[in-house]
PDB file of C-alpha atoms and ligand atoms in Angstrom:
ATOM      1  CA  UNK A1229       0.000   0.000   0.000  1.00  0.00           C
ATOM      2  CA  UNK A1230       1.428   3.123  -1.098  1.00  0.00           C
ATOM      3  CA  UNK A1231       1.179   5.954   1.773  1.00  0.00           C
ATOM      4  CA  UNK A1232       0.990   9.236   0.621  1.00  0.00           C
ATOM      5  CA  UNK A1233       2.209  12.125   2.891  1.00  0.00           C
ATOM      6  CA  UNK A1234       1.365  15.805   3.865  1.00  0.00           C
ATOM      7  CA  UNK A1235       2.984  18.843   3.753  1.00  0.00           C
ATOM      8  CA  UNK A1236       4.452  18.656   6.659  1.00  0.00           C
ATOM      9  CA  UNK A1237       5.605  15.079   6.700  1.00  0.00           C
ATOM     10  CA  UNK A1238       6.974  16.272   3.081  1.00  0.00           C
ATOM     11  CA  UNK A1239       9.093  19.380   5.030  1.00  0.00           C
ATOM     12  CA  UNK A1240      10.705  16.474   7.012  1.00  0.00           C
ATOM     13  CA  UNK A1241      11.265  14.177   4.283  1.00  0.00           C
ATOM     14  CA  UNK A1242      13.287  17.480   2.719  1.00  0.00           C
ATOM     15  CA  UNK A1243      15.291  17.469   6.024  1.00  0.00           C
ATOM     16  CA  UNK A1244      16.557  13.980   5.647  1.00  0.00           C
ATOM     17  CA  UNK A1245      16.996  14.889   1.793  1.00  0.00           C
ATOM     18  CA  UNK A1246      19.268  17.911   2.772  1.00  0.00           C
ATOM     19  CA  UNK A1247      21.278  15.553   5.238  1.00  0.00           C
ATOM     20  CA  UNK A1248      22.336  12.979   2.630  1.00  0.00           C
ATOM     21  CA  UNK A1249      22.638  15.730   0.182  1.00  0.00           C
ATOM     22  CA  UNK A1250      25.200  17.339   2.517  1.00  0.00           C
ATOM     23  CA  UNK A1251      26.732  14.466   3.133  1.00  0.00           C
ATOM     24  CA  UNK A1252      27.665  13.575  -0.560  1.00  0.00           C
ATOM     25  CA  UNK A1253      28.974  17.344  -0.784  1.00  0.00           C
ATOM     26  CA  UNK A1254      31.522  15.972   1.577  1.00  0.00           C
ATOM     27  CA  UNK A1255      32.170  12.901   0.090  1.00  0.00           C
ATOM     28  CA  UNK A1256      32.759  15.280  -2.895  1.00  0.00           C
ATOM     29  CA  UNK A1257      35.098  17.208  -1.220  1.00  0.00           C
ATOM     30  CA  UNK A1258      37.397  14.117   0.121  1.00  0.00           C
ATOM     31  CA  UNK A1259      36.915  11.315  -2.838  1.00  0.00           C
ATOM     32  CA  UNK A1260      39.999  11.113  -4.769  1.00  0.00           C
ATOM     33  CA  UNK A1261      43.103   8.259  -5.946  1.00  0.00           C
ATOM     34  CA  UNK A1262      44.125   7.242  -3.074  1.00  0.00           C
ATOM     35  CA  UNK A1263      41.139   7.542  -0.509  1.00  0.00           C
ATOM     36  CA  UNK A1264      39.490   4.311   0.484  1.00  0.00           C
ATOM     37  CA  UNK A1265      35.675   3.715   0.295  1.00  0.00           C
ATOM     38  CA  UNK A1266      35.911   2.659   4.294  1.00  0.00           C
ATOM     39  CA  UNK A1267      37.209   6.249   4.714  1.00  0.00           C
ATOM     40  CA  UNK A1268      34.594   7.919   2.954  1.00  0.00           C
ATOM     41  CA  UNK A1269      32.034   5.881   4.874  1.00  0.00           C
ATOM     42  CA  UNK A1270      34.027   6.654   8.476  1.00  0.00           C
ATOM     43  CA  UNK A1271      33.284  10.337   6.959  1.00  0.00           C
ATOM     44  CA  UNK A1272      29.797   9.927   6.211  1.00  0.00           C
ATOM     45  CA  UNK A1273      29.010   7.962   9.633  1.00  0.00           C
ATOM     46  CA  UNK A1274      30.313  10.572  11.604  1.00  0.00           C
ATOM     47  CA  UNK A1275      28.706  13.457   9.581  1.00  0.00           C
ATOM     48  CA  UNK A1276      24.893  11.883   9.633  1.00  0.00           C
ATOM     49  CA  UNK A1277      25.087  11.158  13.515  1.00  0.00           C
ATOM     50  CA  UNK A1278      26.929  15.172  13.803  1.00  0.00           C
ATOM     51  CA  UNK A1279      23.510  16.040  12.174  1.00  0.00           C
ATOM     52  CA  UNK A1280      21.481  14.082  14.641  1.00  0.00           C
ATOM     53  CA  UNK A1281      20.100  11.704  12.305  1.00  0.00           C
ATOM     54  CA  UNK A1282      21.182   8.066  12.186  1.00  0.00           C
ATOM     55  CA  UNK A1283      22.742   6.551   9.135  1.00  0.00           C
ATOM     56  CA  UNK A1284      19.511   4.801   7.113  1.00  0.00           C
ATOM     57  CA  UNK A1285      21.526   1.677   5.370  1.00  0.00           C
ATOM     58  CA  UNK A1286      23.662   0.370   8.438  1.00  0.00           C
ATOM     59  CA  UNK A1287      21.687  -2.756   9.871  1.00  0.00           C
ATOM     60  CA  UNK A1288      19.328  -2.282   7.407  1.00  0.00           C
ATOM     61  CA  UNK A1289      18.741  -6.047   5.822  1.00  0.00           C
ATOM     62  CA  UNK A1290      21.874  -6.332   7.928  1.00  0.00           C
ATOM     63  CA  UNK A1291      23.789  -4.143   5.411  1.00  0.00           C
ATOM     64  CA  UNK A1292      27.546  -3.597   7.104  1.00  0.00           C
ATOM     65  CA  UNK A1293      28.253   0.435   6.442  1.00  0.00           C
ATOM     66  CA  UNK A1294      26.634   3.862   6.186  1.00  0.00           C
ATOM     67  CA  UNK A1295      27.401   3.693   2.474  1.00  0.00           C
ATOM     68  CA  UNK A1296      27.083   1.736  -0.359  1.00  0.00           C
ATOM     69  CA  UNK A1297      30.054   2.359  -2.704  1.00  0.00           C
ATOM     70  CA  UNK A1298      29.923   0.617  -5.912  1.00  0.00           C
ATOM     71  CA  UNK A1299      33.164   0.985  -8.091  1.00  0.00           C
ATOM     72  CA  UNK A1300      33.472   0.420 -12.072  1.00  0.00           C
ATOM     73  CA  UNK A1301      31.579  -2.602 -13.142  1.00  0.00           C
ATOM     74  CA  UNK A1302      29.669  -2.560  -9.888  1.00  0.00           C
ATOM     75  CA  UNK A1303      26.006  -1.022 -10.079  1.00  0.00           C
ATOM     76  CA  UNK A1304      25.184  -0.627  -6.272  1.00  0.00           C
ATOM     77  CA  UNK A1305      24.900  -2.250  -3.119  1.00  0.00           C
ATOM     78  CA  UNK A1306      28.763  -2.892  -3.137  1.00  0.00           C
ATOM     79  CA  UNK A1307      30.560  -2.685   0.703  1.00  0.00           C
ATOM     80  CA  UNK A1308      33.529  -0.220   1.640  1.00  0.00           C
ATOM     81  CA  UNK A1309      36.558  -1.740   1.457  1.00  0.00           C
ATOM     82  CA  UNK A1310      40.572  -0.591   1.578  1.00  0.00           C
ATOM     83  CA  UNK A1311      41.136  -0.541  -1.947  1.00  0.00           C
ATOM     84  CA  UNK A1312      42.886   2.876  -2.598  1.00  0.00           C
ATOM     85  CA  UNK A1313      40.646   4.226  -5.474  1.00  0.00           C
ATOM     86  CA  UNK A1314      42.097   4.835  -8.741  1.00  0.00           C
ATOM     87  CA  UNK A1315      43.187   7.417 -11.485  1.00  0.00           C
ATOM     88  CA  UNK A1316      40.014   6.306 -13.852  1.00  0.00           C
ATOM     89  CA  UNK A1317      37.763   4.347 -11.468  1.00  0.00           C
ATOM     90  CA  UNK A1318      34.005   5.402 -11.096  1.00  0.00           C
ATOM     91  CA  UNK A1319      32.150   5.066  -7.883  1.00  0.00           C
ATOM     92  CA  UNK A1320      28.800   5.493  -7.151  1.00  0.00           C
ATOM     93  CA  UNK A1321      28.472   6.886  -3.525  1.00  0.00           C
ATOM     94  CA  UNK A1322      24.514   5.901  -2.414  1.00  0.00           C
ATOM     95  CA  UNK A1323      23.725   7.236   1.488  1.00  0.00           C
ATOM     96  CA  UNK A1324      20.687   6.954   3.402  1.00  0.00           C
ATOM     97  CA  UNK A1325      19.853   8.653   6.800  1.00  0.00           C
ATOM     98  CA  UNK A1326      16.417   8.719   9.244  1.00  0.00           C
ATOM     99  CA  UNK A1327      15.857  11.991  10.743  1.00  0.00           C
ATOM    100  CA  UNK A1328      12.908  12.595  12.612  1.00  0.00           C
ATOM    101  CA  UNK A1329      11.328   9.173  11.082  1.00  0.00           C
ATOM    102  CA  UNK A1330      11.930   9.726   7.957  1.00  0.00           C
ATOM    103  CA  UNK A1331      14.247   8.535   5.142  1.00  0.00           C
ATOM    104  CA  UNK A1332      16.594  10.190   2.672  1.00  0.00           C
ATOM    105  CA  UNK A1333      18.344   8.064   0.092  1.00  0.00           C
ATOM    106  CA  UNK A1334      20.756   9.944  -2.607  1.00  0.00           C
ATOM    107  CA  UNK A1335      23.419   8.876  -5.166  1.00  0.00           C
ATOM    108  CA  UNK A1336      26.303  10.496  -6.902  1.00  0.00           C
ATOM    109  CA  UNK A1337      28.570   8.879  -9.239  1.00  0.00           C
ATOM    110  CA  UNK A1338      31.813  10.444  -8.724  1.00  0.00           C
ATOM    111  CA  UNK A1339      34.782  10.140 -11.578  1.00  0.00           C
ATOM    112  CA  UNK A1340      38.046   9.808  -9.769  1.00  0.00           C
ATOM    113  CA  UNK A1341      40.764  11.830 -11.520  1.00  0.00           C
ATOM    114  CA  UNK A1342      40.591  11.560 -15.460  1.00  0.00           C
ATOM    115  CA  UNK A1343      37.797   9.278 -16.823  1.00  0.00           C
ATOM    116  CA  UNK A1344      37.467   8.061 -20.792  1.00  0.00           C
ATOM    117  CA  UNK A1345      35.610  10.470 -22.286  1.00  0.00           C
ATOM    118  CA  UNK A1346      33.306   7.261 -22.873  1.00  0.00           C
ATOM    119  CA  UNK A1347      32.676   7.107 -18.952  1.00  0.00           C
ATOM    120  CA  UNK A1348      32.051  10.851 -19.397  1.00  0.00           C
ATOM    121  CA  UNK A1349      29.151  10.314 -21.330  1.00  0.00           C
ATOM    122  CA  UNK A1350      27.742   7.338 -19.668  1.00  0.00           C
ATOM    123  CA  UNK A1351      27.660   9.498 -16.667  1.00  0.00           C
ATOM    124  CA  UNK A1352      26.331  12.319 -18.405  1.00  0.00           C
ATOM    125  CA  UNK A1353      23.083  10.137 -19.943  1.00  0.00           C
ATOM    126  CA  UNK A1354      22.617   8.649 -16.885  1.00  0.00           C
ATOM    127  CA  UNK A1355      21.940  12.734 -14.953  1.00  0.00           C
ATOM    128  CA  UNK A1356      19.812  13.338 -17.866  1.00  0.00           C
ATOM    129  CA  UNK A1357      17.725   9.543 -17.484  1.00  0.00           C
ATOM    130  CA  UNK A1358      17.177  11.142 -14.164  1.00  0.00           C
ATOM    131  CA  UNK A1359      16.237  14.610 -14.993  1.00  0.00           C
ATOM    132  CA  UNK A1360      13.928  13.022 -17.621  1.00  0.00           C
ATOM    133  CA  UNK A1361      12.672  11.058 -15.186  1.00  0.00           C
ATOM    134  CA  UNK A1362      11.915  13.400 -12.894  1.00  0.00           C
ATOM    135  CA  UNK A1363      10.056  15.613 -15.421  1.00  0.00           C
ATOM    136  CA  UNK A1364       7.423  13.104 -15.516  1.00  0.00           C
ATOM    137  CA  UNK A1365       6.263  13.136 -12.122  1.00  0.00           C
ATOM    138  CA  UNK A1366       2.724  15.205 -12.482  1.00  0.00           C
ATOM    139  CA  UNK A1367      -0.437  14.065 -11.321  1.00  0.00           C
ATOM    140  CA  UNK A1368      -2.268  12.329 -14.655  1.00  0.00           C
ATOM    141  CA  UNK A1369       0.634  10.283 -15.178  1.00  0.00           C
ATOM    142  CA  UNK A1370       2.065   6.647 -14.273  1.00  0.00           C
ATOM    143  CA  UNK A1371       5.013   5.133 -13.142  1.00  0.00           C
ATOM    144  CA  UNK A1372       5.426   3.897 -16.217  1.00  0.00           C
ATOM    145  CA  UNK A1373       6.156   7.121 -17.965  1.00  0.00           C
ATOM    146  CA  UNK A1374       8.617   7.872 -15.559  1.00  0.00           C
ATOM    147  CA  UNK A1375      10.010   4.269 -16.587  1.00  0.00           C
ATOM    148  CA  UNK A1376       9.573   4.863 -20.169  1.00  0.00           C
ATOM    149  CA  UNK A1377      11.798   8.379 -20.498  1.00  0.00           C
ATOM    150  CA  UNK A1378      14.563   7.198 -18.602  1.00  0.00           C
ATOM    151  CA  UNK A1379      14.210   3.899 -20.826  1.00  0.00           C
ATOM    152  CA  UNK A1380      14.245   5.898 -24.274  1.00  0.00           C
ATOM    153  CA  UNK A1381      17.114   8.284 -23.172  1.00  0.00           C
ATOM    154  CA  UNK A1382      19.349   5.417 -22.269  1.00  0.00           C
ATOM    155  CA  UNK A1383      18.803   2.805 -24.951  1.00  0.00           C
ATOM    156  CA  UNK A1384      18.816   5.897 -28.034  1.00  0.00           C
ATOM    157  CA  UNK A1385      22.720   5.838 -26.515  1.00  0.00           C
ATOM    158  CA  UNK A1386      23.240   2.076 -26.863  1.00  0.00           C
ATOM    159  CA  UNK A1387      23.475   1.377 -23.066  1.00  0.00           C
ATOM    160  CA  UNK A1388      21.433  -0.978 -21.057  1.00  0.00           C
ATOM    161  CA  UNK A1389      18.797  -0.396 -18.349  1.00  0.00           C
ATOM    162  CA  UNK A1390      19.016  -2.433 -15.348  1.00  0.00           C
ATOM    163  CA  UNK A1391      15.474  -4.523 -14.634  1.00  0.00           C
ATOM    164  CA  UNK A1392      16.156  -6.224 -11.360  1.00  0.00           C
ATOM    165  CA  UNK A1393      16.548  -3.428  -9.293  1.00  0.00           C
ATOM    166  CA  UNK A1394      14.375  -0.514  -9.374  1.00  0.00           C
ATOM    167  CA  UNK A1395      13.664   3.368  -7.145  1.00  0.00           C
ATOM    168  CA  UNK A1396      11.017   3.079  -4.628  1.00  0.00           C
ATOM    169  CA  UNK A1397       8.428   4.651  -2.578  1.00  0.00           C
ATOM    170  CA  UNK A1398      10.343   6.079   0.702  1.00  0.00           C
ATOM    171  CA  UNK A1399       8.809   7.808   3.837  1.00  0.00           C
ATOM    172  CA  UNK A1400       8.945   6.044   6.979  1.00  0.00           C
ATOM    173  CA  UNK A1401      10.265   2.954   5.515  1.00  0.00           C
ATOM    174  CA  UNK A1402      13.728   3.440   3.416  1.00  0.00           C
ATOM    175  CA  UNK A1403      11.565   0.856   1.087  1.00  0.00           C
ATOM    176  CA  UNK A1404       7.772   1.281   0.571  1.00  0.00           C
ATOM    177  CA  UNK A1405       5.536   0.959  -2.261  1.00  0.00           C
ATOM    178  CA  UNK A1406       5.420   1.577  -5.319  1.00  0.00           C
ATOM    179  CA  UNK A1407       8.558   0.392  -7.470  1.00  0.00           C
ATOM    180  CA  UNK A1408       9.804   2.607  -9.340  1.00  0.00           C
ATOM    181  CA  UNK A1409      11.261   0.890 -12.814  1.00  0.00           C
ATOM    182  CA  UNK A1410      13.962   2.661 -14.708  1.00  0.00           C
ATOM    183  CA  UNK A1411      11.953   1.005 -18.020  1.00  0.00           C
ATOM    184  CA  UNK A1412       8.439   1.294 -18.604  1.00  0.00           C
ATOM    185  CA  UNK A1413       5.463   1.985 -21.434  1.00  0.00           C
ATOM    186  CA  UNK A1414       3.476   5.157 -21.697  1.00  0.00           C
ATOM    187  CA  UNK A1415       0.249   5.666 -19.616  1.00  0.00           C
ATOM    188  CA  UNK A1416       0.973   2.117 -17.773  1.00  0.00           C
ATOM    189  CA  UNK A1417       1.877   1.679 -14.176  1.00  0.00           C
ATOM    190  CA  UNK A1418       0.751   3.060 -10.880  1.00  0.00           C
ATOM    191  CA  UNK A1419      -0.952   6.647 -11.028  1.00  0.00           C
ATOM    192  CA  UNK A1420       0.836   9.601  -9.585  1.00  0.00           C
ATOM    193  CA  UNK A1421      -1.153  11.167  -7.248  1.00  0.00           C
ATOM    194  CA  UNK A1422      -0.763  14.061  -4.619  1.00  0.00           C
ATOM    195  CA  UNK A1423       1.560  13.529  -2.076  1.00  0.00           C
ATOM    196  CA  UNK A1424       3.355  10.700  -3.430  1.00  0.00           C
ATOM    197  CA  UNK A1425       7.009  10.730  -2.343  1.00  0.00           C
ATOM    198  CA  UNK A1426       9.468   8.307  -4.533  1.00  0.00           C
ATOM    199  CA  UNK A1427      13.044   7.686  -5.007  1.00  0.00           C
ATOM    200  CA  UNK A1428      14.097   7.534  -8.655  1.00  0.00           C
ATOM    201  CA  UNK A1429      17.320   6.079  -8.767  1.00  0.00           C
ATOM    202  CA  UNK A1430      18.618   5.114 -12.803  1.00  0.00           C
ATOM    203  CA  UNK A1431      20.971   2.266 -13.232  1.00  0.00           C
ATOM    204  CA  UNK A1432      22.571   2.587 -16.441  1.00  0.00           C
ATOM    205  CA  UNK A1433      24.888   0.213 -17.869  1.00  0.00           C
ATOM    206  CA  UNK A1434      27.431   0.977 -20.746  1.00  0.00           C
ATOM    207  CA  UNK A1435      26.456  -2.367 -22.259  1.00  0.00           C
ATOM    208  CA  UNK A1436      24.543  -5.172 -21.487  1.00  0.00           C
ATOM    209  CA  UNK A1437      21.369  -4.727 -18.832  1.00  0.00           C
ATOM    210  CA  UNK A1438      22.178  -8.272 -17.396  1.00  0.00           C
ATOM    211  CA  UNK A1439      23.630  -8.148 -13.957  1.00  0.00           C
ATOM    212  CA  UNK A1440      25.195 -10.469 -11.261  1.00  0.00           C
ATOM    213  CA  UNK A1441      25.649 -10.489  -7.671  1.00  0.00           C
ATOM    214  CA  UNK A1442      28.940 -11.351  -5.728  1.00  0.00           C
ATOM    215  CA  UNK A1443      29.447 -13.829  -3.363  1.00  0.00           C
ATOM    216  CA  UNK A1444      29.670 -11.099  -0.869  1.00  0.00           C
ATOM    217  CA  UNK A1445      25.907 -11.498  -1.170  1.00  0.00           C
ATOM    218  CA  UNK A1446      25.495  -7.819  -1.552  1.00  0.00           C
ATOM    219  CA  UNK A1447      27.043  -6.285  -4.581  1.00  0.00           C
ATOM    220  CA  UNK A1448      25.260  -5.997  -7.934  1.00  0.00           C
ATOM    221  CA  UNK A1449      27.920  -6.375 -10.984  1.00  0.00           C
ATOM    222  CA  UNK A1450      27.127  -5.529 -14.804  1.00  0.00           C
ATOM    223  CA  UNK A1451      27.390  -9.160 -16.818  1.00  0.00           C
ATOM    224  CA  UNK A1452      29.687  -7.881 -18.894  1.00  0.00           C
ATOM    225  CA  UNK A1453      31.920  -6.214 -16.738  1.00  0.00           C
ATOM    226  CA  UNK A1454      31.385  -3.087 -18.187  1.00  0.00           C
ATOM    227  CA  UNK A1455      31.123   0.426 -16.126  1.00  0.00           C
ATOM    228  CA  UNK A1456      27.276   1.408 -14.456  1.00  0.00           C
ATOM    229  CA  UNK A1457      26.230   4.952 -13.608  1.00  0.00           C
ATOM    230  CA  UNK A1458      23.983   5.653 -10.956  1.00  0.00           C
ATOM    231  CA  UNK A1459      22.249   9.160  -9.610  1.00  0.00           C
ATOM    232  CA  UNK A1460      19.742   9.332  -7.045  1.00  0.00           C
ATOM    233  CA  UNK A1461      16.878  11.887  -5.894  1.00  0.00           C
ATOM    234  CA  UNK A1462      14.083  11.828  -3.362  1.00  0.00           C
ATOM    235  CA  UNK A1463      11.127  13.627  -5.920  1.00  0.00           C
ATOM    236  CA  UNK A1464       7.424  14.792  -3.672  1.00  0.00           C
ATOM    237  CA  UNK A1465       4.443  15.311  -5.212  1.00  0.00           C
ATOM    238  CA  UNK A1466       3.789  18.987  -5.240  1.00  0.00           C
ATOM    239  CA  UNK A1467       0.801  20.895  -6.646  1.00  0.00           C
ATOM    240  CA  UNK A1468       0.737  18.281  -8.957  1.00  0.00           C
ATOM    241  CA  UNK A1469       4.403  18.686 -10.054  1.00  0.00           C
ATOM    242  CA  UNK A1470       7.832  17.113  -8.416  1.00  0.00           C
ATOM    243  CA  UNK A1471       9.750  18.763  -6.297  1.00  0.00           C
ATOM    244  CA  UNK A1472      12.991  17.843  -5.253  1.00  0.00           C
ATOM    245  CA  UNK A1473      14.011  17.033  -1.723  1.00  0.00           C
ATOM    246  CA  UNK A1474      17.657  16.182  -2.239  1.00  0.00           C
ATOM    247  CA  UNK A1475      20.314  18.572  -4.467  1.00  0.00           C
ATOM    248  CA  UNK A1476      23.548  17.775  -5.960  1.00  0.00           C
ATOM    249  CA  UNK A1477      24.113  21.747  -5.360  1.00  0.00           C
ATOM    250  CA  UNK A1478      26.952  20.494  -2.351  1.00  0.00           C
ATOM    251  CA  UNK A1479      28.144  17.892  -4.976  1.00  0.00           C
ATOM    252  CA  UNK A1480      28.476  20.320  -7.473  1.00  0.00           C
ATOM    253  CA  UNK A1481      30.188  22.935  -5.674  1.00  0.00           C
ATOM    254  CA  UNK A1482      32.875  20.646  -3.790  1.00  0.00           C
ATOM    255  CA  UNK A1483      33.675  19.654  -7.172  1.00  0.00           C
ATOM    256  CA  UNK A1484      33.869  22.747  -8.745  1.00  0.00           C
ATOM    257  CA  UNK A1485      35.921  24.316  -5.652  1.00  0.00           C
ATOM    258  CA  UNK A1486      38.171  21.213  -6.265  1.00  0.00           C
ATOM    259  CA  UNK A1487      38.765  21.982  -9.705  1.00  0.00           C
ATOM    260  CA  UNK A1488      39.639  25.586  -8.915  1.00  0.00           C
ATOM    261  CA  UNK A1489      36.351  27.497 -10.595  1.00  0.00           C
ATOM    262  CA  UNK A1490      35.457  29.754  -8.350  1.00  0.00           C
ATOM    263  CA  UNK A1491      31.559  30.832  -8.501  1.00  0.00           C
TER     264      UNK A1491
HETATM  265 MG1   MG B 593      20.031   5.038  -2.556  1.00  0.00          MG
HETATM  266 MG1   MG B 594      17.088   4.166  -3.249  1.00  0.00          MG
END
């Protein structure tokens, strides 16, 4: 059953957005060759509990970390580990934190150093499967055109769109219904409606959709072994429009301080 919140429950769903939203800007600001996914989660741990909020993924189906941190050919779910990160590597950073009883769940996927320009552009589609995404969450239409434009976007660039794992309904549960399918058809699906609160989370593969998990019994892998982007937002049900409760604006401006632009 799908439970649709208020106004106010939506102003404290955009706390917990702003937390892991903050959080990523400071994952932004440290991630780099040489820094280990463990230390980005110590980082991350100790930020969400600063905030007094509790880190949403630790314990949660007995998942080990505050992060999941999901490197190259991984999609998501994958554990923090020593492994100095790479010139070249791609990681997708997912957080989740519970403030006041509610859940926000974002996901960045940084480039470390220089990427192929082919990385570039899988990360690029993959931000614009989301925006697309996002643009069709107004009351009068379904899941499945949110499903469908991410779909179109990604395949009209030859990559593939994960099926077995899909965004979600959040609130009080990181979890709740509806699904949320990165692939869809047109006027098919659940109806958007008022108050709906969702996670849309693309998984795009540079080639094949198939995926695989590790014997860790956690991380998702591409078949092929190929690289997987992944970006995350927490979209309410506004007036009949989305609005979004998380922002890559702390993302965007640790990286841009890091590359020496100044604003
Ligand atoms: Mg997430
Ligand atoms: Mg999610």
């Amino acid at each position: 059953m799908t439970r649709y919140k208020t106004l106010e429950e939506i102003e404290l769903m955009r706390e917990s957005a702003l937390i892991v939203s903050r959080t990523l800007g400071i994952i932004a600001e440290k991630i780099g060759p040489g820094v280990t996914t463990l230390d980005l989660d110590k980082l991350a741990f100790e930020y969400i509990r600063d905030q007094g909020a509790e880190p949403g993924f630790l314990g949660l189906y007995d998942f080990p970390n505050t992060l999941c941190t999901s490197t190259n050919e991984e999609i998501v779910h994958g554990i923090p580990n020593n492994r100095p990160l790479e010139e070249g590597d791609i990681v997708s950073v997912d957080c989740g934190a519970i403030k006041n009883g509610f859940y926000g769940d974002h996901a960045w996927t940084f480039e470390i150093g220089e990427v192929t320009p082919e990385v570039k552009k899988l990360l690029k589609v993959t931000r614009e499967c989301l925006t697309l995404g996002i643009e069709q969450v107004v009351v009068g239409n379904r899941l499945g055109d949110v499903g469908f434009a991410i779909q179109q976007h990604a395949e009209k660039n030859g990559y593939g769109v994960v099926r077995e794992l899909v965004g979600h309904g959040l609130g009080r549960e990181m979890h709740e219904s509806p699904e949320v399918p990165n692939y869809g058809k047109r006027g098919k699906g659940t109806k958007i409606k008022e108050g709906l609160v969702i996670a849309i989370e693309p998984m795009i593969n540079m080639g094949t959709k198939n995926v695989l998990q590790l014997s860790d019994g956690w991380t998702i892998i591409t078949a092929d072994k190929k690289p997987s982007g992944h970006f995350e937002h927490d979209v309410a049900v506004v007036n009949g429009k989305p609005e979004v409760l998380s922002t890559f604006k702390f993302i965007e401006e640790a990286l841009a301080a890091k590359a020496g632009i100044v604003a």
